[in-house]
Tab-separated table of C-alpha atoms in Angstrom:
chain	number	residue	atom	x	y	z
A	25	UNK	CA	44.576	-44.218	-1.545
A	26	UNK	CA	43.852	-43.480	2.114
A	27	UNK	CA	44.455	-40.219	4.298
A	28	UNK	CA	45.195	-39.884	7.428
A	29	UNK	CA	44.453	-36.368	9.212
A	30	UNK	CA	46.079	-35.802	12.675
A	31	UNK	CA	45.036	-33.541	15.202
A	32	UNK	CA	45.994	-29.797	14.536
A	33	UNK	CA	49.108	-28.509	16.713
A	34	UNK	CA	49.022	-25.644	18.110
A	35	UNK	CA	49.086	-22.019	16.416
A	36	UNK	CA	46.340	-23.697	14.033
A	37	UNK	CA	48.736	-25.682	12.301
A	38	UNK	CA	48.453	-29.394	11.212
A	39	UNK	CA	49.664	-32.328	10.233
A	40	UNK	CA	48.244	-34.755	7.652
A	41	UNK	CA	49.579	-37.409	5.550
A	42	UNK	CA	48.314	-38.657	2.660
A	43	UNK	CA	48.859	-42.426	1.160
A	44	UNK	CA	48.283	-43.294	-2.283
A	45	UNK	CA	48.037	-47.250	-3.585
A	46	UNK	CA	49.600	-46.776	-6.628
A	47	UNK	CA	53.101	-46.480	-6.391
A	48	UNK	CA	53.848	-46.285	-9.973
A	49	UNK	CA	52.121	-43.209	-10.428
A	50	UNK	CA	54.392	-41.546	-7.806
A	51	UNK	CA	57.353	-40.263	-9.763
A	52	UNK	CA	54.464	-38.018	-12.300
A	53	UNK	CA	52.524	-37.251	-8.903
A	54	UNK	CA	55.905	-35.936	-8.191
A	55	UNK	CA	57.270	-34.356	-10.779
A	56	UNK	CA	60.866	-34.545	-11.486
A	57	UNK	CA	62.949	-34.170	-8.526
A	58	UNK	CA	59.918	-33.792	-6.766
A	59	UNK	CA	59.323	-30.150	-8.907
A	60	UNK	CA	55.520	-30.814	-8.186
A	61	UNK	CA	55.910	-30.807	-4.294
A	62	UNK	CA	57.904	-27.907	-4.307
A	63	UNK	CA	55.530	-25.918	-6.864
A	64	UNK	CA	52.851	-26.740	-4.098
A	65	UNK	CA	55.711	-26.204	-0.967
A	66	UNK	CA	55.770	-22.943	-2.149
A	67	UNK	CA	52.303	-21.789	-3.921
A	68	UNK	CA	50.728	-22.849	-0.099
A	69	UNK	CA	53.167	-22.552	2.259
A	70	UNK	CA	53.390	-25.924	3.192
A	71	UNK	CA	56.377	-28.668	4.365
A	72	UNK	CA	55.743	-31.979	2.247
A	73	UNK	CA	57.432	-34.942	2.937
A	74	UNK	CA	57.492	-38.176	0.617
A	75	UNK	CA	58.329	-41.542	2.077
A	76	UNK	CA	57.404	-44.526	-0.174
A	77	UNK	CA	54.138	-44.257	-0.681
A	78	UNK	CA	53.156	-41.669	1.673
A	79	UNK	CA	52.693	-38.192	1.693
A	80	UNK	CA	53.354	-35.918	5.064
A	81	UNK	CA	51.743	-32.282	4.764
A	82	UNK	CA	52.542	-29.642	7.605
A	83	UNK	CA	51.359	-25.906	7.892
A	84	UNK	CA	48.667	-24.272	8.207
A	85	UNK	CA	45.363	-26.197	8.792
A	86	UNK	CA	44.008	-24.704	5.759
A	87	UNK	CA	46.830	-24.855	3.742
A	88	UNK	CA	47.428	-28.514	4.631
A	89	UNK	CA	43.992	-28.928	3.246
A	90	UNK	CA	44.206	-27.614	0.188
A	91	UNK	CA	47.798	-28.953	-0.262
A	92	UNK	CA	45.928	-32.588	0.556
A	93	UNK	CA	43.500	-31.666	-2.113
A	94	UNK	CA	46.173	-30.653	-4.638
A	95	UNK	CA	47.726	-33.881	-4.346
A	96	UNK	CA	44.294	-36.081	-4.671
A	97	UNK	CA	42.847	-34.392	-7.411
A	98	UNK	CA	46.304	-34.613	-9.324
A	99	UNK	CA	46.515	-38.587	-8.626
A	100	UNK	CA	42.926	-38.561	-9.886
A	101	UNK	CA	44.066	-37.478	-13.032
A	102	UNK	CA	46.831	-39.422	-13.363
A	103	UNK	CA	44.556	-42.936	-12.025
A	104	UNK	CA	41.928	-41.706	-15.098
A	105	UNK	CA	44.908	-41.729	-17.406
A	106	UNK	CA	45.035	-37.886	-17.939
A	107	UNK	CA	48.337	-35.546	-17.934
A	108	UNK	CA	50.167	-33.902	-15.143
A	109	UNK	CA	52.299	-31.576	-16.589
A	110	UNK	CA	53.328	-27.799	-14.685
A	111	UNK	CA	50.890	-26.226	-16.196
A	112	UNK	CA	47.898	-28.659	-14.448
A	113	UNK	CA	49.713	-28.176	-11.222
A	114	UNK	CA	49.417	-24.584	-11.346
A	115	UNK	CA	45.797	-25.074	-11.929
A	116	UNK	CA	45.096	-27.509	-9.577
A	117	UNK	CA	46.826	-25.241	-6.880
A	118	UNK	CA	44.319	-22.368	-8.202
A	119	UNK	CA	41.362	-24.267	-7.954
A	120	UNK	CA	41.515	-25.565	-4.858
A	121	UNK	CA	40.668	-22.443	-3.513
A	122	UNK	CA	37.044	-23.500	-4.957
A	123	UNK	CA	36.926	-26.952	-3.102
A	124	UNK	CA	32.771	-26.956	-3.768
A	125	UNK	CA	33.014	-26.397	-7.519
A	126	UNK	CA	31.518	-30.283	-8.468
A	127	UNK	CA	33.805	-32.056	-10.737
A	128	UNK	CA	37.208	-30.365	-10.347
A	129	UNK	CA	38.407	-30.423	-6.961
A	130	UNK	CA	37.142	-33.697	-5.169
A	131	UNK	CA	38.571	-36.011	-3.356
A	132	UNK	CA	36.910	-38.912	-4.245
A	133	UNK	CA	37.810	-40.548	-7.985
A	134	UNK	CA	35.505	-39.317	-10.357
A	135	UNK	CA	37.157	-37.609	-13.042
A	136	UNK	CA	35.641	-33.711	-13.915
A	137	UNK	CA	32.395	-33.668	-14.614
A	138	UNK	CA	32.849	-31.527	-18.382
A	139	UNK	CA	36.180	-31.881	-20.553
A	140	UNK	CA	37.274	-31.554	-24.065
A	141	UNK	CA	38.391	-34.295	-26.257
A	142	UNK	CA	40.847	-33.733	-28.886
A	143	UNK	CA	43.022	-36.023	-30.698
A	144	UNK	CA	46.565	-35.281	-29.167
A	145	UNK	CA	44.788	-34.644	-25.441
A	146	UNK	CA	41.762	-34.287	-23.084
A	147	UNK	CA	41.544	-30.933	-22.002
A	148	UNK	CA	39.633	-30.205	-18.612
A	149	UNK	CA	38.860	-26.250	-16.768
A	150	UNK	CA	41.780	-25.287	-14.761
A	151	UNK	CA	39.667	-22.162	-12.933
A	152	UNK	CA	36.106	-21.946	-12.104
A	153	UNK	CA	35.441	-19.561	-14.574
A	154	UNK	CA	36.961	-21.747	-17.475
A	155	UNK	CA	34.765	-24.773	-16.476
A	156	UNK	CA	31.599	-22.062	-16.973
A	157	UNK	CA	33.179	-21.276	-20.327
A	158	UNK	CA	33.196	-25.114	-21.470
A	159	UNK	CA	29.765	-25.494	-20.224
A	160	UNK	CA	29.031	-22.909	-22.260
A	161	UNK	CA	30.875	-23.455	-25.651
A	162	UNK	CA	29.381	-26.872	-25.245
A	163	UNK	CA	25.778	-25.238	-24.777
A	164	UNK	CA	25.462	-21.961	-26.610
A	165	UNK	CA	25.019	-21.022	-29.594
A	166	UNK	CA	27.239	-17.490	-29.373
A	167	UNK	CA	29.766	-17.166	-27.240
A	168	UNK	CA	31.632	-14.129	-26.037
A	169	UNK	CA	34.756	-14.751	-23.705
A	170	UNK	CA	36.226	-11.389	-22.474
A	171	UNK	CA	39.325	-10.771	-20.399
A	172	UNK	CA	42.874	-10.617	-20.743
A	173	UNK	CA	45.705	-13.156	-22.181
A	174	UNK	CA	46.790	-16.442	-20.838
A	175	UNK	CA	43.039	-17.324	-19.380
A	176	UNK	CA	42.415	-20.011	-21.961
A	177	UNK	CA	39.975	-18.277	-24.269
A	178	UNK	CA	41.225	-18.928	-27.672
A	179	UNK	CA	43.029	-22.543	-26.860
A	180	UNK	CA	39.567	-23.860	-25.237
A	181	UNK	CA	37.166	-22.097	-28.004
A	182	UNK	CA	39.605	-24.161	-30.640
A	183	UNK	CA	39.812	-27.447	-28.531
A	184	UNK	CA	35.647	-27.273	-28.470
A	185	UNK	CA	36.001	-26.557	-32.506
A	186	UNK	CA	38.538	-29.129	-33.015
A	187	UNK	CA	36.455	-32.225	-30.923
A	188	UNK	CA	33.142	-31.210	-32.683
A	189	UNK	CA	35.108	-31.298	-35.700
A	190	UNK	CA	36.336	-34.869	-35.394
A	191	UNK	CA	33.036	-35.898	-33.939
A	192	UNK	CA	30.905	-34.799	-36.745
A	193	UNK	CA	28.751	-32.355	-35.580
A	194	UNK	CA	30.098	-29.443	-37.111
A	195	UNK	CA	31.571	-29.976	-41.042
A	196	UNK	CA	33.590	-27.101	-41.534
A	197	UNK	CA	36.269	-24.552	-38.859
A	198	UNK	CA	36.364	-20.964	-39.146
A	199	UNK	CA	39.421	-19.190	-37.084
A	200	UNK	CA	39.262	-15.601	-37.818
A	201	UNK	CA	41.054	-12.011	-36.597
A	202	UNK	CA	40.893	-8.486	-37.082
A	203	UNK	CA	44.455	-7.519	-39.054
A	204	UNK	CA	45.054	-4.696	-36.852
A	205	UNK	CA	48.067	-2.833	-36.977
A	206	UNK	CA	49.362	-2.222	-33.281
A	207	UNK	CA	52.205	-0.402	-33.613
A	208	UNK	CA	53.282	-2.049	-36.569
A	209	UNK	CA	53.416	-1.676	-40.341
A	210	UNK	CA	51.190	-4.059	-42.599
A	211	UNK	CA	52.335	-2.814	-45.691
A	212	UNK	CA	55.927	-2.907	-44.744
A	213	UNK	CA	56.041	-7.125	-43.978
A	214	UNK	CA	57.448	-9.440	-46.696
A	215	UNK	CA	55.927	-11.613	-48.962
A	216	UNK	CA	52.511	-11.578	-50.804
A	217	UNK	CA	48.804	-11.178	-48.479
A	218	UNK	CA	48.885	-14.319	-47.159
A	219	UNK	CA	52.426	-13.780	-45.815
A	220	UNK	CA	51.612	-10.547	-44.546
A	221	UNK	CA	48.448	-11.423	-42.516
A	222	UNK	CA	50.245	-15.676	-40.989
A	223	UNK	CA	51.801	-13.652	-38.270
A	224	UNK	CA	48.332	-12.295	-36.588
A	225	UNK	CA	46.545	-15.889	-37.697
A	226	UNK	CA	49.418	-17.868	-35.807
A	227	UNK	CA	48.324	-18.625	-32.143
A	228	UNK	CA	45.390	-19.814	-33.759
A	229	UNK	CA	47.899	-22.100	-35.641
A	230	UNK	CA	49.422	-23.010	-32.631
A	231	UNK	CA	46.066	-23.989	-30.925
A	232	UNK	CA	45.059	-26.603	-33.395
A	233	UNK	CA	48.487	-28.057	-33.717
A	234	UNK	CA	48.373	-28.259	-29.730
A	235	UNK	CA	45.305	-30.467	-30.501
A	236	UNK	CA	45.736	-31.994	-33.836
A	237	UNK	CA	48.333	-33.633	-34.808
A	238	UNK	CA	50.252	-31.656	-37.592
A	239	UNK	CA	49.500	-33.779	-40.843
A	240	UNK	CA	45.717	-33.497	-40.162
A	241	UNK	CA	45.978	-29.849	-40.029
A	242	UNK	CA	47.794	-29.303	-42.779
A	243	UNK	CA	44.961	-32.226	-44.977
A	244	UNK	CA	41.990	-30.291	-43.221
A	245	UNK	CA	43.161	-26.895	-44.334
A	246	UNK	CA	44.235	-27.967	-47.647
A	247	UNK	CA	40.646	-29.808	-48.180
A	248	UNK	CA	38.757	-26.659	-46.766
A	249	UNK	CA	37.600	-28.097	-43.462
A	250	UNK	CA	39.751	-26.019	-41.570
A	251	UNK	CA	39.896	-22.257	-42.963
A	252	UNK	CA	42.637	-19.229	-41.135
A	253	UNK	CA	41.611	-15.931	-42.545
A	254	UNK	CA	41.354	-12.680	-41.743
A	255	UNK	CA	38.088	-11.199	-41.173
A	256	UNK	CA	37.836	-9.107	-43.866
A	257	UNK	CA	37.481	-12.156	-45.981
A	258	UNK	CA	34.303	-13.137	-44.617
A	259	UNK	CA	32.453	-10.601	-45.810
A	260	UNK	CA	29.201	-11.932	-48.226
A	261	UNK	CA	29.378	-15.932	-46.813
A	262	UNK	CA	26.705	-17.287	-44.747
A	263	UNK	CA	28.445	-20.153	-42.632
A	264	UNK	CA	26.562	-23.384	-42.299
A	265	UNK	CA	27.319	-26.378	-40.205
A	266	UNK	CA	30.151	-23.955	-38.844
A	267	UNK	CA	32.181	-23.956	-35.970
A	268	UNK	CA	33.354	-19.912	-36.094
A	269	UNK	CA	35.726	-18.110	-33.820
A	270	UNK	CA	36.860	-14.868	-34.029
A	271	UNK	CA	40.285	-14.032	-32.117
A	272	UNK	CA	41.364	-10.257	-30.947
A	273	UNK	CA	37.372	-9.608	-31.156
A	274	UNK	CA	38.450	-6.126	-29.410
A	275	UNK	CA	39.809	-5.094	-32.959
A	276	UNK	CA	36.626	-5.065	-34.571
A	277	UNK	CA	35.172	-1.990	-35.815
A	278	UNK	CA	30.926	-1.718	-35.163
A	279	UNK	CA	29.946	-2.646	-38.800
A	280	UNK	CA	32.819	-4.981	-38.792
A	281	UNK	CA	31.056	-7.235	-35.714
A	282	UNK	CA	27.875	-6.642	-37.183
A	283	UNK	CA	28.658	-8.163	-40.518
A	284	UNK	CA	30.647	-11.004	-38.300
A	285	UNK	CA	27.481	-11.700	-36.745
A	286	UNK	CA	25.514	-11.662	-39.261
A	287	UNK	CA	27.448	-14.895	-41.120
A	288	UNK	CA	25.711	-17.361	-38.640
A	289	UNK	CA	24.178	-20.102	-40.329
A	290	UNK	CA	22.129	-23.266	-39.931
A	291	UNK	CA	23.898	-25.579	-36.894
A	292	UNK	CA	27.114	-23.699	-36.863
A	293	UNK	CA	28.335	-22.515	-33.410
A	294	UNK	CA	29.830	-18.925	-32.893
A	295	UNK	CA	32.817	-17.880	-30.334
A	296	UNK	CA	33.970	-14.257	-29.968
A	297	UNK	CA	37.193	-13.629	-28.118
A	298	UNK	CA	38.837	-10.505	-27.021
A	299	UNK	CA	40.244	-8.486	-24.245
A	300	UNK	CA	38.322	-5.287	-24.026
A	301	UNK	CA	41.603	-3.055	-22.589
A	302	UNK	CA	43.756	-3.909	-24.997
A	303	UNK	CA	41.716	-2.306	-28.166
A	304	UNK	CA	44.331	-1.162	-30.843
A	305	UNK	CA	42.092	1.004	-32.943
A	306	UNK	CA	42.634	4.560	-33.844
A	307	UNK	CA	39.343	5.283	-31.491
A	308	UNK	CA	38.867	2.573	-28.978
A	309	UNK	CA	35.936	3.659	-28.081
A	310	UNK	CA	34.563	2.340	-31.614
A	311	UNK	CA	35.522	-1.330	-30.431
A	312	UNK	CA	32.812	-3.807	-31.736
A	313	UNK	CA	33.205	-5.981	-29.227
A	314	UNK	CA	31.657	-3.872	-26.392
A	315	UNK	CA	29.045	-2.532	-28.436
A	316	UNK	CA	27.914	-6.012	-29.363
A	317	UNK	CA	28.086	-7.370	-25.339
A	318	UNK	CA	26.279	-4.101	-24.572
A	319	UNK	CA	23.678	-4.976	-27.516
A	320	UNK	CA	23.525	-8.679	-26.821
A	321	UNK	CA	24.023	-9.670	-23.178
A	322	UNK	CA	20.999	-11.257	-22.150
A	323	UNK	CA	19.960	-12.836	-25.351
A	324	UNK	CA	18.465	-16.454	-25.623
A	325	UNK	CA	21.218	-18.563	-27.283
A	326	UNK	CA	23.791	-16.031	-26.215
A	327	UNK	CA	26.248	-16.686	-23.295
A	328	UNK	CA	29.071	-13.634	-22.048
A	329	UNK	CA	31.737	-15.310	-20.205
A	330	UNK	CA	34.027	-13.080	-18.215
A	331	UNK	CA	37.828	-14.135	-17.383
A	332	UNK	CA	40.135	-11.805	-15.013
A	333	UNK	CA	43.455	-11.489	-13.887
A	334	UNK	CA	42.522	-14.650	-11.566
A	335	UNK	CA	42.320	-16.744	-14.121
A	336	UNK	CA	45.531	-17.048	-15.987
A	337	UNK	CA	46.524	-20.313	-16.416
A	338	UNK	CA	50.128	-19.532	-17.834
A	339	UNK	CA	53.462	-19.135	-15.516
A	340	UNK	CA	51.680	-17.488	-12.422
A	341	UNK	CA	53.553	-14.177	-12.842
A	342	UNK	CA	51.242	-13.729	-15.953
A	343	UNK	CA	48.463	-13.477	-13.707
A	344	UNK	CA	50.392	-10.753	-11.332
A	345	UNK	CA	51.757	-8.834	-14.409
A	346	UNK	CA	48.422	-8.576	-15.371
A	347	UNK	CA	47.149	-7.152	-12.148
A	348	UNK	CA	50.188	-4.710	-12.055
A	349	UNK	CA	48.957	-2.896	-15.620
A	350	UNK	CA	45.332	-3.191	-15.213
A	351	UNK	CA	44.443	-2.938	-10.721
A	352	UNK	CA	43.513	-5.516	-8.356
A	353	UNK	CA	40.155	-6.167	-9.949
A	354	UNK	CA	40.896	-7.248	-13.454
């Protein structure tokens, strides 16, 4: 792959075309009828034209630049035979606003520096502050990820679980949550407990079937390596050799996170998740969550990793719906 930069026009603008030596990686560079290019067309204000194996970028010198990055770092991915799907593109594009941050953005062909392995996929950050969050899952022994949906917390916290699981360092995976009521009735769903509580336990189902494929789930939770409860139901264990995560975190009660805590064992790894504005107790103000990051922040072994609006890695609007309820700085 070579590139080509011209000399900037006038009014700051620029051309710059971009070749790439592997021709049949074009058409997922691409995307279907060239969806990719137009994601990026329209994310960066850019022209892009594709002729063979060459790439033409005009706009903004800046914009061409990160557009040119966009397009390097996805063919990187695609050379080191990793995915390209929307969802990558829409990270990319976000984090090449970070063009220093070693190992994601680069232009030469090094793939990134820290990534998850699981058995359907390899899973790498897609904002700066998710590749602090897998340094730190892979590093820490509690980990608190705060912010609001869509930024990756739960999915990466179960990908880490899920790759230690298969490796061997960790024997057993905990996936807990708070059954909170928000809004709704407990009492009122069909069926028996378990029933009842499978609706606020499923996008941790959903995680591990994103990186598992589904007849290991299903043999891991039926042979107890892989446990879904709620978190009333680890009251009284200590968990040993332990990966541990508690979803909704922000639906704790004090004692509740203090008896969470407080189930750490020998070699097990701990990951609390939550979004401390959406709290759905009677008196927020009671939220475990905060009074443990007040508490523990600071802490050897302990790591507070904190996601905003910035960070959503879902459809982009996410992100901007997420600004619109909480302000600029979320």
């Amino acid at each position: 792959m070579s590139k080509k930069p011209q000399p900037a026009v006038a009014g700051d603008r620029a051309r710059i075309e971009v070749s790439f030596d592997k021709p049949h990686l074009l058409h997922a560079l691409f995307g279907e009828y060239d969806q990719n290019l137009v994601t990026i067309e329209n994310r960066l204000g850019v022209y892009i034209a594709a002729r063979g194996n060459k790439v033409q970028i005009e706009g903004e010198a800046e914009a061409c630049a990160r557009a040119r990055d966009v397009l390097t770092g996805l063919y990187n991915r695609l050379v080191h035979g990793q995915e390209v799907d929307k969802g990558v593109v829409d990270g990319v594009i976000s984090m090449s606003a970070e063009p220093t941050l070693e190992g994601i953005i680069r232009r030469d062909v090094e793939p990134p520096s820290i990534m998850i392995r699981t058995r359907k996929k390899t899973i790498v950050p897609r904002s700066p502050t998710q590749y602090g969050y897998m340094e730190a899952l892979a590093r820490d022994d509690v980990i608190f990820a705060l912010g609001p949906a869509g930024t990756g917390k739960t999915y990466l916290a179960v990908a880490q679980a899920v790759s230690q699981l298969i490796t061997g360092s960790v024997q057993r995976l905990i996936l807990s949550r708070p059954a909170v009521e928000a809004g709704e009735r407990l009492g009122f769903l069909p069926g028996d407990m378990k029933e009842k509580v499978d609706p606020y336990l499923r996008p941790l189902y959903d995680a591990l079937y994103d990186t598992l494929p589904a007849e290991q789930v299903e043999r891991r939770i039926a042979s107890g390596e892989i446990e879904i409860a709620p978190l009333a139901f680890m009251r009284g264990r200590t968990l040993a050799d332990a990966f541990i995560i508690l979803d909704e975190a922000q639906n704790t009660t004090i004692p509740q996170m203090k008896m969470f805590l407080t189930r750490f064992g020998m070699n097990s790894r701990m990951v609390i998740c939550g979004d401390p504005r959406q709290v759905d107790l009677p008196m927020p103000g009671a939220s475990g969550l905060a009074d443990a990051v007040e508490r523990l922040e600071g802490v050897e072994g302990i790591s507070v990793v904190r996601f905003n609006a910035a960070d959503v890695v879902r459809h982009p609007i996410v992100g901007r719906i997420v600004q619109a309820y909480e302000g600029p700085d979320s």
